[in-house]
Amino acid sequence: MSEQTTVHLIVTRQDGPDTAPYKEEFHIPYRKNMNIISAFMEIQRNPVNSNGDKVAPIQWESNCLEEVCGACSMVINGKPRQACTALIDKLTQPIRVEPMQTFPVMRDLVIDRGRMFDALKRVKAWIPIDGSYDLGPAPRQAEIDRQWRYELSKCMTCGVCLQACPNVNSDSNFIGPFAVGQVQLFNSHPTGKMNKDERMDALLDDGGLQECGNSQNCVQACPKGIPLTTAIAATNREATKHMFKKWLTF
Amino acid sequence: MGTKRSFFNRRLHSLLGVIPVGFFLVEHLFVNYKATEGAQAFTEQVEWLWGMPFLTALEIFGIFLPLMYHGIYGLYIAFQAKNNVNNFGTFRNYMFMLQRVTGVITLVFVMWHLWETRIYKEIHNLSAADLTEHMAGILSNPIVVVIYIIAIIAAVFHFSNGMWSFLVSWGITIGPRAQRVSTYVWAVVFVMVSYLGVSAVIAFADPSFATQLAQ
């Protein structure tokens, strides 16, 4: 049906972690149902830019190709999102593809999301269940809590919320909205609750929850529709209680 | 485990913005509205305020120091953000940006306003009637009137939207519905308080206000 025969891409490339980024244009043959990943694969097969020069193929990361792993996050036409679900037919051309520069760029569209995993370690985003004896089954959880936790559990550490947040940048040490959602996830679990003060202490440290400025971009940008701003406000309430409890108890 | 200093500072910044700074802004604009009833009414209102017990202590600890903390820490917050309304043109993201812009406008204006009113009054030892006359003199310049109106609207916006974020930051309004209702409530407050502030400026700028003074 479509009359277009080529796809015009403008890709922000970078040869290495310490080199300057530059833009490169590509015109590739159009096929039906293409997404950004299949467009990159096409460039891989025939790595020639718009000037006809043979160039190094574009580097990117991807795994699942169904928007559940978070590996192929990049900025497409100004919006951070997954390349696998960015369908060419639904994008305005020329399509501008850039790496998520909130993170260190390794090469082309490959970024290092390591800071997110450091943040998860910092806020202890897990439930300690290992003991030298059988700890027994976890307490049952109410259906309504399970539903809330299911939404939060969809986080795939893709980094889109950090890229979207105006308060995550080189001048700030904010660990990012996703970490707050994960603290909610584990603090609302019947077994996880037992360590909730440890997580809260870690979350309220420098660069934590308080760095949120309520722009609410995270909830708009999250590809999994995680209620991040609700998680943030709910955690703010917990933090208020936590603060007063600490002042009045110790 | 760190000291949680930034959490404490941020929460203090949020609290001081409401009590006492936000409260003072609203009180100030309510009092100024008396100017719409004429120079005499305004002067009497100022005299009543000046008759308050512990006035100097209230001015220093209830207004000046909290305002300075909120303003200076606020500048740090404002310049830390990297605004991205071009890529995320949502209502809340615009509010986020405007909160920072109006905060800076308000701080600059307040410094100037403090210099030409409170400090001027102290240096020249003005009476309430003198101060009313001085104020009418300042607002006889149409450029100053425009600056005052812009600054008052900026300050009231910063207060109203700041109240919205205060309710989120302290975990009072949590869900999207509660936050949406809060947006409407504070929008109404913004319009009402701005009306009070702007009316007072217009009353001062009115030539008949100066004639009343002469009598």
mmCIF file of N, CA and C in Angstrom, chain A residues 22-114:
data_model
loop_
_atom_site.group_PDB
_atom_site.id
_atom_site.type_symbol
_atom_site.label_atom_id
_atom_site.label_comp_id
_atom_site.label_asym_id
_atom_site.label_seq_id
_atom_site.Cartn_x
_atom_site.Cartn_y
_atom_site.Cartn_z
ATOM 1 N N TYR A 22 28.834 12.193 16.228
ATOM 2 C CA TYR A 22 28.588 12.828 14.935
ATOM 3 C C TYR A 22 27.328 12.206 14.328
ATOM 4 N N LYS A 23 26.731 12.927 13.386
ATOM 5 C CA LYS A 23 25.502 12.420 12.760
ATOM 6 C C LYS A 23 25.827 11.782 11.411
ATOM 7 N N GLU A 24 25.142 10.694 11.096
ATOM 8 C CA GLU A 24 25.334 10.066 9.790
ATOM 9 C C GLU A 24 23.961 9.704 9.235
ATOM 10 N N GLU A 25 23.782 9.947 7.932
ATOM 11 C CA GLU A 25 22.480 9.680 7.317
ATOM 12 C C GLU A 25 22.530 8.408 6.483
ATOM 13 N N PHE A 26 21.396 7.717 6.479
ATOM 14 C CA PHE A 26 21.279 6.480 5.696
ATOM 15 C C PHE A 26 19.955 6.479 4.962
ATOM 16 N N HIS A 27 19.973 5.984 3.728
ATOM 17 C CA HIS A 27 18.734 5.707 2.996
ATOM 18 C C HIS A 27 18.715 4.217 2.731
ATOM 19 N N ILE A 28 17.746 3.527 3.310
ATOM 20 C CA ILE A 28 17.720 2.067 3.136
ATOM 21 C C ILE A 28 16.422 1.657 2.472
ATOM 22 N N PRO A 29 16.434 0.519 1.747
ATOM 23 C CA PRO A 29 15.208 0.092 1.075
ATOM 24 C C PRO A 29 14.095 -0.223 2.070
ATOM 25 N N TYR A 30 12.899 0.224 1.733
ATOM 26 C CA TYR A 30 11.741 0.021 2.610
ATOM 27 C C TYR A 30 11.182 -1.380 2.444
ATOM 28 N N ARG A 31 10.851 -2.007 3.556
ATOM 29 C CA ARG A 31 10.088 -3.259 3.523
ATOM 30 C C ARG A 31 8.899 -3.076 4.454
ATOM 31 N N LYS A 32 7.887 -3.896 4.276
ATOM 32 C CA LYS A 32 6.708 -3.782 5.142
ATOM 33 C C LYS A 32 7.058 -4.204 6.564
ATOM 34 N N ASN A 33 6.396 -3.550 7.537
ATOM 35 C CA ASN A 33 6.518 -3.927 8.952
ATOM 36 C C ASN A 33 7.926 -3.803 9.528
ATOM 37 N N MET A 34 8.710 -2.917 8.991
ATOM 38 C CA MET A 34 10.058 -2.729 9.547
ATOM 39 C C MET A 34 9.990 -2.027 10.893
ATOM 40 N N ASN A 35 10.971 -2.343 11.744
ATOM 41 C CA ASN A 35 11.165 -1.522 12.945
ATOM 42 C C ASN A 35 12.591 -0.989 12.924
ATOM 43 N N ILE A 36 12.984 -0.248 13.952
ATOM 44 C CA ILE A 36 14.328 0.360 13.945
ATOM 45 C C ILE A 36 15.410 -0.727 13.918
ATOM 46 N N ILE A 37 15.153 -1.835 14.622
ATOM 47 C CA ILE A 37 16.155 -2.921 14.669
ATOM 48 C C ILE A 37 16.345 -3.518 13.269
ATOM 49 N N SER A 38 15.244 -3.770 12.561
ATOM 50 C CA SER A 38 15.410 -4.377 11.233
ATOM 51 C C SER A 38 16.027 -3.376 10.256
ATOM 52 N N ALA A 39 15.807 -2.081 10.510
ATOM 53 C CA ALA A 39 16.467 -1.063 9.691
ATOM 54 C C ALA A 39 17.977 -1.105 9.933
ATOM 55 N N PHE A 40 18.368 -1.274 11.200
ATOM 56 C CA PHE A 40 19.808 -1.371 11.521
ATOM 57 C C PHE A 40 20.407 -2.639 10.918
ATOM 58 N N MET A 41 19.610 -3.712 10.913
ATOM 59 C CA MET A 41 20.097 -4.971 10.326
ATOM 60 C C MET A 41 20.349 -4.803 8.836
ATOM 61 N N GLU A 42 19.483 -3.992 8.214
ATOM 62 C CA GLU A 42 19.641 -3.707 6.790
ATOM 63 C C GLU A 42 20.962 -2.954 6.557
ATOM 64 N N ILE A 43 21.252 -1.997 7.450
ATOM 65 C CA ILE A 43 22.521 -1.248 7.341
ATOM 66 C C ILE A 43 23.705 -2.188 7.571
ATOM 67 N N GLN A 44 23.501 -3.158 8.485
ATOM 68 C CA GLN A 44 24.554 -4.138 8.749
ATOM 69 C C GLN A 44 24.888 -4.947 7.478
ATOM 70 N N ARG A 45 23.830 -5.303 6.739
ATOM 71 C CA ARG A 45 24.033 -6.070 5.503
ATOM 72 C C ARG A 45 24.745 -5.239 4.448
ATOM 73 N N ASN A 46 24.398 -3.949 4.412
ATOM 74 C CA ASN A 46 24.978 -3.088 3.384
ATOM 75 C C ASN A 46 25.357 -1.748 4.020
ATOM 76 N N PRO A 47 26.492 -1.699 4.722
ATOM 77 C CA PRO A 47 26.832 -0.509 5.518
ATOM 78 C C PRO A 47 27.328 0.664 4.665
ATOM 79 N N VAL A 48 26.412 1.287 3.954
ATOM 80 C CA VAL A 48 26.749 2.413 3.078
ATOM 81 C C VAL A 48 25.867 3.589 3.481
ATOM 82 N N ASN A 49 26.469 4.742 3.710
ATOM 83 C CA ASN A 49 25.667 5.900 4.125
ATOM 84 C C ASN A 49 25.080 6.641 2.917
ATOM 85 N N SER A 50 24.387 7.740 3.171
ATOM 86 C CA SER A 50 23.697 8.462 2.090
ATOM 87 C C SER A 50 24.644 9.013 1.039
ATOM 88 N N ASN A 51 25.895 9.258 1.443
ATOM 89 C CA ASN A 51 26.878 9.760 0.468
ATOM 90 C C ASN A 51 27.466 8.641 -0.377
ATOM 91 N N GLY A 52 27.062 7.416 -0.099
ATOM 92 C CA GLY A 52 27.598 6.286 -0.849
ATOM 93 C C GLY A 52 28.892 5.741 -0.271
ATOM 94 N N ASP A 53 29.321 6.285 0.892
ATOM 95 C CA ASP A 53 30.571 5.794 1.500
ATOM 96 C C ASP A 53 30.300 4.528 2.306
ATOM 97 N N LYS A 54 31.246 3.616 2.234
ATOM 98 C CA LYS A 54 31.148 2.405 3.042
ATOM 99 C C LYS A 54 31.622 2.759 4.454
ATOM 100 N N VAL A 55 30.793 2.475 5.444
ATOM 101 C CA VAL A 55 31.125 2.859 6.829
ATOM 102 C C VAL A 55 31.031 1.629 7.732
ATOM 103 N N ALA A 56 31.510 1.793 8.961
ATOM 104 C CA ALA A 56 31.363 0.702 9.927
ATOM 105 C C ALA A 56 29.874 0.529 10.229
ATOM 106 N N PRO A 57 29.377 -0.706 10.310
ATOM 107 C CA PRO A 57 27.953 -0.889 10.619
ATOM 108 C C PRO A 57 27.610 -0.303 11.986
ATOM 109 N N ILE A 58 26.371 0.087 12.166
ATOM 110 C CA ILE A 58 25.924 0.696 13.434
ATOM 111 C C ILE A 58 25.901 -0.364 14.530
ATOM 112 N N GLN A 59 26.414 0.023 15.696
ATOM 113 C CA GLN A 59 26.391 -0.871 16.853
ATOM 114 C C GLN A 59 25.166 -0.551 17.710
ATOM 115 N N TRP A 60 24.462 -1.596 18.125
ATOM 116 C CA TRP A 60 23.366 -1.402 19.071
ATOM 117 C C TRP A 60 23.215 -2.662 19.903
ATOM 118 N N GLU A 61 22.390 -2.586 20.932
ATOM 119 C CA GLU A 61 22.126 -3.763 21.760
ATOM 120 C C GLU A 61 20.656 -4.114 21.641
ATOM 121 N N SER A 62 20.360 -5.404 21.571
ATOM 122 C CA SER A 62 18.964 -5.838 21.647
ATOM 123 C C SER A 62 18.944 -7.308 21.987
ATOM 124 N N ASN A 63 17.889 -7.734 22.670
ATOM 125 C CA ASN A 63 17.768 -9.154 23.001
ATOM 126 C C ASN A 63 16.403 -9.693 22.626
ATOM 127 N N CYS A 64 15.376 -9.301 23.371
ATOM 128 C CA CYS A 64 14.102 -10.012 23.312
ATOM 129 C C CYS A 64 13.292 -9.682 22.065
ATOM 130 N N LEU A 65 13.419 -8.461 21.571
ATOM 131 C CA LEU A 65 12.642 -7.968 20.427
ATOM 132 C C LEU A 65 11.140 -7.954 20.688
ATOM 133 N N GLU A 66 10.740 -7.916 21.969
ATOM 134 C CA GLU A 66 9.303 -7.817 22.269
ATOM 135 C C GLU A 66 9.060 -6.904 23.477
ATOM 136 N N GLU A 67 9.923 -5.914 23.641
ATOM 137 C CA GLU A 67 9.767 -4.895 24.679
ATOM 138 C C GLU A 67 9.617 -5.454 26.093
ATOM 139 N N VAL A 68 10.425 -6.457 26.423
ATOM 140 C CA VAL A 68 10.433 -6.884 27.822
ATOM 141 C C VAL A 68 11.831 -6.912 28.432
ATOM 142 N N CYS A 69 12.884 -6.712 27.598
ATOM 143 C CA CYS A 69 14.226 -6.808 28.185
ATOM 144 C C CYS A 69 14.839 -5.439 28.460
ATOM 145 N N GLY A 70 14.451 -4.438 27.701
ATOM 146 C CA GLY A 70 14.954 -3.081 27.951
ATOM 147 C C GLY A 70 16.306 -2.774 27.326
ATOM 148 N N ALA A 71 16.895 -3.725 26.615
ATOM 149 C CA ALA A 71 18.260 -3.526 26.107
ATOM 150 C C ALA A 71 18.347 -2.529 24.959
ATOM 151 N N CYS A 72 17.306 -2.448 24.117
ATOM 152 C CA CYS A 72 17.427 -1.640 22.901
ATOM 153 C C CYS A 72 16.890 -0.220 23.070
ATOM 154 N N SER A 73 16.895 0.297 24.320
ATOM 155 C CA SER A 73 16.406 1.668 24.543
ATOM 156 C C SER A 73 17.302 2.677 23.844
ATOM 157 N N MET A 74 16.685 3.610 23.143
ATOM 158 C CA MET A 74 17.430 4.706 22.507
ATOM 159 C C MET A 74 16.451 5.847 22.253
ATOM 160 N N VAL A 75 16.971 6.989 21.847
ATOM 161 C CA VAL A 75 16.099 8.143 21.631
ATOM 162 C C VAL A 75 15.708 8.187 20.156
ATOM 163 N N ILE A 76 14.412 7.999 19.888
ATOM 164 C CA ILE A 76 13.934 7.949 18.513
ATOM 165 C C ILE A 76 12.978 9.115 18.299
ATOM 166 N N ASN A 77 13.317 9.992 17.375
ATOM 167 C CA ASN A 77 12.566 11.230 17.138
ATOM 168 C C ASN A 77 12.293 11.983 18.443
ATOM 169 N N GLY A 78 13.326 12.084 19.250
ATOM 170 C CA GLY A 78 13.254 12.872 20.479
ATOM 171 C C GLY A 78 12.731 12.134 21.696
ATOM 172 N N LYS A 79 12.141 10.965 21.508
ATOM 173 C CA LYS A 79 11.551 10.241 22.634
ATOM 174 C C LYS A 79 12.383 8.999 22.977
ATOM 175 N N PRO A 80 12.730 8.839 24.257
ATOM 176 C CA PRO A 80 13.403 7.600 24.631
ATOM 177 C C PRO A 80 12.407 6.437 24.611
ATOM 178 N N ARG A 81 12.766 5.329 23.952
ATOM 179 C CA ARG A 81 11.865 4.188 23.834
ATOM 180 C C ARG A 81 12.660 2.989 23.351
ATOM 181 N N GLN A 82 11.985 1.844 23.218
ATOM 182 C CA GLN A 82 12.679 0.669 22.726
ATOM 183 C C GLN A 82 12.634 0.669 21.200
ATOM 184 N N ALA A 83 13.788 0.337 20.585
ATOM 185 C CA ALA A 83 13.878 0.317 19.129
ATOM 186 C C ALA A 83 13.029 -0.802 18.538
ATOM 187 N N CYS A 84 12.843 -1.892 19.305
ATOM 188 C CA CYS A 84 12.123 -3.051 18.753
ATOM 189 C C CYS A 84 10.653 -2.755 18.503
ATOM 190 N N THR A 85 10.066 -1.873 19.321
ATOM 191 C CA THR A 85 8.651 -1.565 19.124
ATOM 192 C C THR A 85 8.455 -0.217 18.423
ATOM 193 N N ALA A 86 9.555 0.348 17.935
ATOM 194 C CA ALA A 86 9.457 1.599 17.165
ATOM 195 C C ALA A 86 9.280 1.217 15.696
ATOM 196 N N LEU A 87 8.033 1.179 15.250
ATOM 197 C CA LEU A 87 7.738 0.720 13.886
ATOM 198 C C LEU A 87 7.948 1.864 12.896
ATOM 199 N N ILE A 88 8.664 1.554 11.825
ATOM 200 C CA ILE A 88 8.999 2.563 10.815
ATOM 201 C C ILE A 88 7.735 3.235 10.265
ATOM 202 N N ASP A 89 6.682 2.440 10.047
ATOM 203 C CA ASP A 89 5.444 2.976 9.468
ATOM 204 C C ASP A 89 4.804 4.042 10.351
ATOM 205 N N LYS A 90 5.099 4.006 11.640
ATOM 206 C CA LYS A 90 4.465 4.953 12.558
ATOM 207 C C LYS A 90 5.371 6.133 12.913
ATOM 208 N N LEU A 91 6.547 6.208 12.275
ATOM 209 C CA LEU A 91 7.484 7.281 12.611
ATOM 210 C C LEU A 91 7.565 8.300 11.479
ATOM 211 N N THR A 92 7.720 9.576 11.863
ATOM 212 C CA THR A 92 7.890 10.640 10.879
ATOM 213 C C THR A 92 9.323 10.600 10.346
ATOM 214 N N GLN A 93 9.448 10.710 9.033
ATOM 215 C CA GLN A 93 10.796 10.700 8.458
ATOM 216 C C GLN A 93 11.264 12.118 8.158
ATOM 217 N N PRO A 94 12.565 12.405 8.203
ATOM 218 C CA PRO A 94 13.647 11.469 8.539
ATOM 219 C C PRO A 94 13.593 11.053 10.014
ATOM 220 N N ILE A 95 13.916 9.811 10.268
ATOM 221 C CA ILE A 95 13.874 9.294 11.628
ATOM 222 C C ILE A 95 15.222 9.579 12.293
ATOM 223 N N ARG A 96 15.161 10.326 13.386
ATOM 224 C CA ARG A 96 16.400 10.669 14.102
ATOM 225 C C ARG A 96 16.599 9.692 15.240
ATOM 226 N N VAL A 97 17.725 9.001 15.215
ATOM 227 C CA VAL A 97 18.024 8.022 16.261
ATOM 228 C C VAL A 97 19.292 8.448 16.982
ATOM 229 N N GLU A 98 19.167 8.547 18.315
ATOM 230 C CA GLU A 98 20.325 8.963 19.129
ATOM 231 C C GLU A 98 20.455 8.006 20.306
ATOM 232 N N PRO A 99 21.659 7.883 20.871
ATOM 233 C CA PRO A 99 21.785 7.089 22.100
ATOM 234 C C PRO A 99 21.191 7.865 23.280
ATOM 235 N N MET A 100 20.847 7.158 24.367
ATOM 236 C CA MET A 100 20.346 7.846 25.576
ATOM 237 C C MET A 100 21.566 8.417 26.300
ATOM 238 N N GLN A 101 21.815 9.727 26.045
ATOM 239 C CA GLN A 101 23.069 10.324 26.503
ATOM 240 C C GLN A 101 23.126 10.623 28.000
ATOM 241 N N THR A 102 22.029 10.293 28.708
ATOM 242 C CA THR A 102 22.067 10.388 30.163
ATOM 243 C C THR A 102 23.062 9.347 30.700
ATOM 244 N N PHE A 103 23.266 8.296 29.905
ATOM 245 C CA PHE A 103 24.179 7.215 30.286
ATOM 246 C C PHE A 103 25.485 7.364 29.503
ATOM 247 N N PRO A 104 26.572 6.753 29.998
ATOM 248 C CA PRO A 104 27.814 6.785 29.215
ATOM 249 C C PRO A 104 27.618 6.022 27.899
ATOM 250 N N VAL A 105 27.965 6.671 26.787
ATOM 251 C CA VAL A 105 27.819 6.020 25.478
ATOM 252 C C VAL A 105 29.096 5.216 25.217
ATOM 253 N N MET A 106 28.926 3.930 24.913
ATOM 254 C CA MET A 106 30.076 3.062 24.662
ATOM 255 C C MET A 106 30.485 3.141 23.193
ATOM 256 N N ARG A 107 29.479 2.937 22.320
ATOM 257 C CA ARG A 107 29.715 3.062 20.887
ATOM 258 C C ARG A 107 28.362 3.172 20.196
ATOM 259 N N ASP A 108 28.229 4.121 19.282
ATOM 260 C CA ASP A 108 26.969 4.347 18.557
ATOM 261 C C ASP A 108 25.777 4.374 19.517
ATOM 262 N N LEU A 109 24.920 3.351 19.464
ATOM 263 C CA LEU A 109 23.726 3.381 20.315
ATOM 264 C C LEU A 109 23.882 2.505 21.555
ATOM 265 N N VAL A 110 25.066 1.966 21.743
ATOM 266 C CA VAL A 110 25.310 1.112 22.912
ATOM 267 C C VAL A 110 25.666 2.007 24.100
ATOM 268 N N ILE A 111 24.885 1.855 25.169
ATOM 269 C CA ILE A 111 25.127 2.663 26.367
ATOM 270 C C ILE A 111 25.395 1.738 27.543
ATOM 271 N N ASP A 112 25.951 2.313 28.611
ATOM 272 C CA ASP A 112 26.228 1.542 29.823
ATOM 273 C C ASP A 112 25.194 1.910 30.877
ATOM 274 N N ARG A 113 24.266 0.985 31.142
ATOM 275 C CA ARG A 113 23.220 1.248 32.133
ATOM 276 C C ARG A 113 23.634 0.789 33.530
ATOM 277 N N GLY A 114 24.924 0.611 33.723
ATOM 278 C CA GLY A 114 25.444 0.089 34.999
ATOM 279 C C GLY A 114 24.967 0.846 36.230
#
